[in-house]
């Protein structure tokens, strides 16, 4: 028996951001995915946004049309992932409660769209610490703890709705956590303390180590270490 060899299977999919501002019909979204040769599709929230893409009824009906079209073309929907829209705001790390609550509502609404689409997972990035907060260690610590607490609550809500996981994207700048390996461990340990909610995982974007370093060094710049 050769213990030095193993077989690794990778499923390659595509993120639906390429559809944004180009096609508006769910049948075309899934048809184009299949014609490009991808059996897996990560749906981009910019294509069907919980706040901007019509009212609630329109969003849920569109999500159902996506589910039907995915079956029609033999496409497996992996999850719904944030696009550019939520990445333009401080979101869950904002100092004002009303701003945090608005992003929280966006995430919960996205959960419902995912379920209507046939997905059981959502992911992305929903926070960006401000310069004012980062300049004050006390405020920064409080913001971290608030952000962790919101993730724990989102995990509990996700479980009650029937989702199976939430993913948070690792970033490359101090204002968007986690951006270091140590910070990644801290994040995962803080948001997964018990079994009340769904597990929260880390999405590792290996391209983030190839960009601007913002003071990172050592293993934090090594995608293999990540």
C-alpha atoms as a printed R data frame, in Angstrom:
    type eleno elety resid chain resno       x      y       z
1   ATOM     1    CA   UNK     A     1   0.000  0.000   0.000
2   ATOM     2    CA   UNK     A     2   1.399  3.371  -1.032
3   ATOM     3    CA   UNK     A     3   0.563  5.903   1.638
4   ATOM     4    CA   UNK     A     4   2.393  8.685  -0.201
5   ATOM     5    CA   UNK     A     5  -0.260  9.196  -2.846
6   ATOM     6    CA   UNK     A     6  -3.849 10.322  -2.698
7   ATOM     7    CA   UNK     A     7  -6.495 11.456  -5.133
8   ATOM     8    CA   UNK     A     8  -7.868 14.975  -4.821
9   ATOM     9    CA   UNK     A     9 -11.127 15.892  -6.543
10  ATOM    10    CA   UNK     A    10 -11.875 19.565  -7.217
11  ATOM    11    CA   UNK     A    11 -15.209 20.929  -8.386
12  ATOM    12    CA   UNK     A    12 -14.658 24.118 -10.390
13  ATOM    13    CA   UNK     A    13 -17.445 26.657 -10.427
14  ATOM    14    CA   UNK     A    14 -18.038 30.246 -11.478
15  ATOM    15    CA   UNK     A    15 -19.135 33.319  -9.562
16  ATOM    16    CA   UNK     A    16 -22.156 35.043 -11.086
17  ATOM    17    CA   UNK     A    17 -20.654 38.546 -10.939
18  ATOM    18    CA   UNK     A    18 -20.101 38.331 -14.706
19  ATOM    19    CA   UNK     A    19 -23.885 38.634 -15.135
20  ATOM    20    CA   UNK     A    20 -24.188 41.959 -13.305
21  ATOM    21    CA   UNK     A    21 -25.602 44.793 -15.453
22  ATOM    22    CA   UNK     A    22 -25.594 42.495 -18.502
23  ATOM    23    CA   UNK     A    23 -28.426 39.927 -18.257
24  ATOM    24    CA   UNK     A    24 -31.600 40.232 -16.228
25  ATOM    25    CA   UNK     A    25 -33.450 36.953 -16.909
26  ATOM    26    CA   UNK     A    26 -32.795 33.968 -14.609
27  ATOM    27    CA   UNK     A    27 -33.045 31.506 -17.485
28  ATOM    28    CA   UNK     A    28 -30.133 33.269 -19.194
29  ATOM    29    CA   UNK     A    29 -28.109 33.311 -15.954
30  ATOM    30    CA   UNK     A    30 -28.170 29.547 -15.695
31  ATOM    31    CA   UNK     A    31 -28.018 28.895 -19.444
32  ATOM    32    CA   UNK     A    32 -24.844 30.960 -19.800
33  ATOM    33    CA   UNK     A    33 -23.290 29.202 -16.807
34  ATOM    34    CA   UNK     A    34 -23.929 25.818 -18.422
35  ATOM    35    CA   UNK     A    35 -22.721 26.952 -21.857
36  ATOM    36    CA   UNK     A    36 -19.475 28.206 -20.315
37  ATOM    37    CA   UNK     A    37 -18.930 24.685 -19.037
38  ATOM    38    CA   UNK     A    38 -19.427 25.256 -15.296
39  ATOM    39    CA   UNK     A    39 -21.665 22.776 -13.438
40  ATOM    40    CA   UNK     A    40 -21.360 24.836 -10.236
41  ATOM    41    CA   UNK     A    41 -22.526 28.429  -9.775
42  ATOM    42    CA   UNK     A    42 -21.900 30.761  -6.855
43  ATOM    43    CA   UNK     A    43 -24.692 33.314  -7.117
44  ATOM    44    CA   UNK     A    44 -23.590 36.949  -6.811
45  ATOM    45    CA   UNK     A    45 -25.811 39.163  -4.656
46  ATOM    46    CA   UNK     A    46 -25.237 42.093  -7.026
47  ATOM    47    CA   UNK     A    47 -27.373 40.199  -9.557
48  ATOM    48    CA   UNK     A    48 -30.290 39.944  -7.107
49  ATOM    49    CA   UNK     A    49 -29.804 42.373  -4.231
50  ATOM    50    CA   UNK     A    50 -32.095 42.223  -1.151
51  ATOM    51    CA   UNK     A    51 -32.460 46.018  -1.073
52  ATOM    52    CA   UNK     A    52 -32.150 47.183  -4.675
53  ATOM    53    CA   UNK     A    53 -33.645 44.457  -6.877
54  ATOM    54    CA   UNK     A    54 -37.331 45.254  -6.652
55  ATOM    55    CA   UNK     A    55 -39.635 44.490  -3.737
56  ATOM    56    CA   UNK     A    56 -39.734 41.351  -1.619
57  ATOM    57    CA   UNK     A    57 -42.235 39.544  -3.807
58  ATOM    58    CA   UNK     A    58 -40.183 40.244  -6.935
59  ATOM    59    CA   UNK     A    59 -36.993 39.033  -5.279
60  ATOM    60    CA   UNK     A    60 -38.462 35.751  -4.062
61  ATOM    61    CA   UNK     A    61 -40.177 35.050  -7.384
62  ATOM    62    CA   UNK     A    62 -36.911 35.713  -9.206
63  ATOM    63    CA   UNK     A    63 -35.069 33.407  -6.801
64  ATOM    64    CA   UNK     A    64 -37.586 30.649  -7.555
65  ATOM    65    CA   UNK     A    65 -37.045 31.192 -11.282
66  ATOM    66    CA   UNK     A    66 -33.305 30.797 -10.702
67  ATOM    67    CA   UNK     A    67 -33.920 27.497  -8.907
68  ATOM    68    CA   UNK     A    68 -36.036 26.182 -11.774
69  ATOM    69    CA   UNK     A    69 -33.535 27.331 -14.406
70  ATOM    70    CA   UNK     A    70 -30.644 25.720 -12.517
71  ATOM    71    CA   UNK     A    71 -32.409 22.360 -12.628
72  ATOM    72    CA   UNK     A    72 -33.250 22.871 -16.296
73  ATOM    73    CA   UNK     A    73 -29.601 23.408 -17.286
74  ATOM    74    CA   UNK     A    74 -28.023 21.006 -14.815
75  ATOM    75    CA   UNK     A    75 -26.330 23.701 -12.749
76  ATOM    76    CA   UNK     A    76 -25.694 23.256  -9.015
77  ATOM    77    CA   UNK     A    77 -26.101 26.453  -6.985
78  ATOM    78    CA   UNK     A    78 -23.429 26.582  -4.286
79  ATOM    79    CA   UNK     A    79 -24.373 29.652  -2.279
80  ATOM    80    CA   UNK     A    80 -25.127 33.363  -2.490
81  ATOM    81    CA   UNK     A    81 -22.047 35.544  -2.076
82  ATOM    82    CA   UNK     A    82 -21.782 39.307  -1.676
83  ATOM    83    CA   UNK     A    83 -20.651 41.394  -4.614
84  ATOM    84    CA   UNK     A    84 -19.549 45.021  -4.723
85  ATOM    85    CA   UNK     A    85 -22.665 46.587  -3.159
86  ATOM    86    CA   UNK     A    86 -22.155 45.625   0.493
87  ATOM    87    CA   UNK     A    87 -18.418 46.120   0.174
88  ATOM    88    CA   UNK     A    88 -18.901 49.877  -0.156
89  ATOM    89    CA   UNK     A    89 -20.095 50.404   3.438
90  ATOM    90    CA   UNK     A    90 -18.842 50.080   7.018
91  ATOM    91    CA   UNK     A    91 -21.785 47.792   7.708
92  ATOM    92    CA   UNK     A    92 -21.517 45.541  10.761
93  ATOM    93    CA   UNK     A    93 -18.546 47.467  12.172
94  ATOM    94    CA   UNK     A    94 -20.075 50.963  11.970
95  ATOM    95    CA   UNK     A    95 -20.226 52.918  15.215
96  ATOM    96    CA   UNK     A    96 -23.927 53.789  14.800
97  ATOM    97    CA   UNK     A    97 -26.411 51.100  15.737
98  ATOM    98    CA   UNK     A    98 -28.836 52.027  12.940
99  ATOM    99    CA   UNK     A    99 -26.167 51.511  10.272
100 ATOM   100    CA   UNK     A   100 -25.204 48.136  11.733
101 ATOM   101    CA   UNK     A   101 -28.850 47.109  11.897
102 ATOM   102    CA   UNK     A   102 -29.412 47.979   8.253
103 ATOM   103    CA   UNK     A   103 -26.578 45.689   7.125
104 ATOM   104    CA   UNK     A   104 -27.811 43.005   9.511
105 ATOM   105    CA   UNK     A   105 -31.241 43.218   7.848
106 ATOM   106    CA   UNK     A   106 -29.602 42.894   4.423
107 ATOM   107    CA   UNK     A   107 -27.915 39.653   5.476
108 ATOM   108    CA   UNK     A   108 -31.106 38.166   6.918
109 ATOM   109    CA   UNK     A   109 -33.026 39.092   3.761
110 ATOM   110    CA   UNK     A   110 -30.290 37.453   1.684
111 ATOM   111    CA   UNK     A   111 -30.814 34.243   3.668
112 ATOM   112    CA   UNK     A   112 -34.447 34.108   2.524
113 ATOM   113    CA   UNK     A   113 -33.484 34.686  -1.110
114 ATOM   114    CA   UNK     A   114 -30.893 31.915  -0.849
115 ATOM   115    CA   UNK     A   115 -33.446 29.459   0.488
116 ATOM   116    CA   UNK     A   116 -35.946 30.345  -2.244
117 ATOM   117    CA   UNK     A   117 -33.157 29.736  -4.757
118 ATOM   118    CA   UNK     A   118 -32.337 26.343  -3.295
119 ATOM   119    CA   UNK     A   119 -29.107 27.401  -1.547
120 ATOM   120    CA   UNK     A   120 -28.395 26.692   2.106
121 ATOM   121    CA   UNK     A   121 -25.304 28.895   2.488
122 ATOM   122    CA   UNK     A   122 -24.450 32.571   2.167
123 ATOM   123    CA   UNK     A   123 -21.119 34.334   2.359
124 ATOM   124    CA   UNK     A   124 -19.178 37.484   1.710
125 ATOM   125    CA   UNK     A   125 -17.908 40.500   3.608
126 ATOM   126    CA   UNK     A   126 -20.086 42.932   5.519
127 ATOM   127    CA   UNK     A   127 -17.799 45.163   7.583
128 ATOM   128    CA   UNK     A   128 -15.097 47.809   7.162
129 ATOM   129    CA   UNK     A   129 -13.675 49.515  10.246
130 ATOM   130    CA   UNK     A   130 -13.394 53.279   9.893
131 ATOM   131    CA   UNK     A   131 -10.175 55.245  10.271
132 ATOM   132    CA   UNK     A   132 -11.620 56.947  13.355
133 ATOM   133    CA   UNK     A   133 -12.241 53.582  15.005
134 ATOM   134    CA   UNK     A   134  -8.883 52.091  14.062
135 ATOM   135    CA   UNK     A   135  -7.088 55.130  15.495
136 ATOM   136    CA   UNK     A   136  -8.618 54.491  18.944
137 ATOM   137    CA   UNK     A   137  -7.676 51.131  20.491
138 ATOM   138    CA   UNK     A   138 -10.643 51.175  22.832
139 ATOM   139    CA   UNK     A   139 -13.148 51.834  20.060
140 ATOM   140    CA   UNK     A   140 -11.451 49.272  17.839
141 ATOM   141    CA   UNK     A   141 -11.732 46.575  20.525
142 ATOM   142    CA   UNK     A   142 -15.401 47.385  21.065
143 ATOM   143    CA   UNK     A   143 -16.044 47.272  17.320
144 ATOM   144    CA   UNK     A   144 -14.396 43.857  17.066
145 ATOM   145    CA   UNK     A   145 -16.527 42.483  19.878
146 ATOM   146    CA   UNK     A   146 -19.737 43.953  18.397
147 ATOM   147    CA   UNK     A   147 -18.918 42.452  15.024
148 ATOM   148    CA   UNK     A   148 -18.273 39.026  16.534
149 ATOM   149    CA   UNK     A   149 -21.543 39.200  18.489
150 ATOM   150    CA   UNK     A   150 -23.498 40.042  15.342
151 ATOM   151    CA   UNK     A   151 -22.008 37.048  13.530
152 ATOM   152    CA   UNK     A   152 -23.035 34.786  16.412
153 ATOM   153    CA   UNK     A   153 -26.590 36.116  16.212
154 ATOM   154    CA   UNK     A   154 -26.659 35.731  12.426
155 ATOM   155    CA   UNK     A   155 -25.538 32.116  12.856
156 ATOM   156    CA   UNK     A   156 -28.456 31.474  15.201
157 ATOM   157    CA   UNK     A   157 -30.936 33.074  12.806
158 ATOM   158    CA   UNK     A   158 -29.475 31.091   9.915
159 ATOM   159    CA   UNK     A   159 -30.044 27.826  11.783
160 ATOM   160    CA   UNK     A   160 -33.674 28.652  12.531
161 ATOM   161    CA   UNK     A   161 -34.249 29.378   8.845
162 ATOM   162    CA   UNK     A   162 -32.671 26.125   7.709
163 ATOM   163    CA   UNK     A   163 -29.321 27.330   6.375
164 ATOM   164    CA   UNK     A   164 -26.244 25.212   6.963
165 ATOM   165    CA   UNK     A   165 -23.336 27.705   7.011
166 ATOM   166    CA   UNK     A   166 -22.149 31.297   6.737
167 ATOM   167    CA   UNK     A   167 -18.824 32.234   5.117
168 ATOM   168    CA   UNK     A   168 -16.766 35.342   5.872
169 ATOM   169    CA   UNK     A   169 -14.088 36.382   3.407
170 ATOM   170    CA   UNK     A   170 -10.520 36.893   4.580
171 ATOM   171    CA   UNK     A   171  -9.226 40.266   3.413
172 ATOM   172    CA   UNK     A   172  -5.911 42.133   3.037
173 ATOM   173    CA   UNK     A   173  -6.260 45.384   4.945
174 ATOM   174    CA   UNK     A   174  -6.559 46.143   8.701
175 ATOM   175    CA   UNK     A   175 -10.007 47.699   8.288
176 ATOM   176    CA   UNK     A   176 -11.561 44.454   7.045
177 ATOM   177    CA   UNK     A   177 -11.283 41.516   9.392
178 ATOM   178    CA   UNK     A   178  -9.760 39.036   9.370
179 ATOM   179    CA   UNK     A   179  -6.722 40.157   7.401
180 ATOM   180    CA   UNK     A   180  -3.993 38.141   9.182
181 ATOM   181    CA   UNK     A   181  -3.746 34.445  10.001
182 ATOM   182    CA   UNK     A   182  -3.780 35.226  13.724
183 ATOM   183    CA   UNK     A   183  -6.856 37.384  13.203
184 ATOM   184    CA   UNK     A   184  -8.485 34.563  11.276
185 ATOM   185    CA   UNK     A   185  -8.047 32.182  14.209
186 ATOM   186    CA   UNK     A   186  -9.415 34.817  16.581
187 ATOM   187    CA   UNK     A   187 -12.432 35.437  14.366
188 ATOM   188    CA   UNK     A   188 -13.282 31.742  13.996
189 ATOM   189    CA   UNK     A   189 -12.894 31.085  17.717
190 ATOM   190    CA   UNK     A   190 -15.031 34.089  18.674
191 ATOM   191    CA   UNK     A   191 -17.935 33.444  16.297
192 ATOM   192    CA   UNK     A   192 -18.132 29.665  16.752
193 ATOM   193    CA   UNK     A   193 -18.297 29.303  20.545
194 ATOM   194    CA   UNK     A   194 -21.194 26.844  20.768
195 ATOM   195    CA   UNK     A   195 -23.749 24.936  18.701
196 ATOM   196    CA   UNK     A   196 -26.621 27.451  18.858
197 ATOM   197    CA   UNK     A   197 -26.016 28.574  15.285
198 ATOM   198    CA   UNK     A   198 -24.712 27.302  11.976
199 ATOM   199    CA   UNK     A   199 -20.938 27.044  11.600
200 ATOM   200    CA   UNK     A   200 -19.162 30.135  10.330
201 ATOM   201    CA   UNK     A   201 -16.276 29.398   7.988
202 ATOM   202    CA   UNK     A   202 -13.501 31.431   6.427
203 ATOM   203    CA   UNK     A   203 -13.332 31.995   2.677
204 ATOM   204    CA   UNK     A   204  -9.662 32.303   1.698
205 ATOM   205    CA   UNK     A   205  -9.008 34.442  -1.381
206 ATOM   206    CA   UNK     A   206  -5.430 33.575  -2.312
207 ATOM   207    CA   UNK     A   207  -5.271 36.640  -4.560
208 ATOM   208    CA   UNK     A   208  -5.371 38.871  -1.512
209 ATOM   209    CA   UNK     A   209  -1.785 37.949  -0.692
210 ATOM   210    CA   UNK     A   210  -0.700 39.225  -4.103
211 ATOM   211    CA   UNK     A   211  -2.053 42.747  -3.675
212 ATOM   212    CA   UNK     A   212  -1.069 45.724  -1.557
213 ATOM   213    CA   UNK     A   213   0.383 44.467   1.704
214 ATOM   214    CA   UNK     A   214  -0.622 47.239   4.129
215 ATOM   215    CA   UNK     A   215   2.164 46.212   6.498
216 ATOM   216    CA   UNK     A   216   1.554 42.455   6.396
217 ATOM   217    CA   UNK     A   217   4.623 40.231   6.392
218 ATOM   218    CA   UNK     A   218   5.774 36.624   6.741
219 ATOM   219    CA   UNK     A   219   3.120 33.927   6.510
220 ATOM   220    CA   UNK     A   220   0.368 36.516   6.082
221 ATOM   221    CA   UNK     A   221   1.714 37.069   2.563
222 ATOM   222    CA   UNK     A   222   1.909 33.350   1.772
223 ATOM   223    CA   UNK     A   223  -1.168 31.771   0.221
224 ATOM   224    CA   UNK     A   224   0.172 28.303   1.088
225 ATOM   225    CA   UNK     A   225   0.353 29.282   4.762
226 ATOM   226    CA   UNK     A   226  -3.211 30.537   4.561
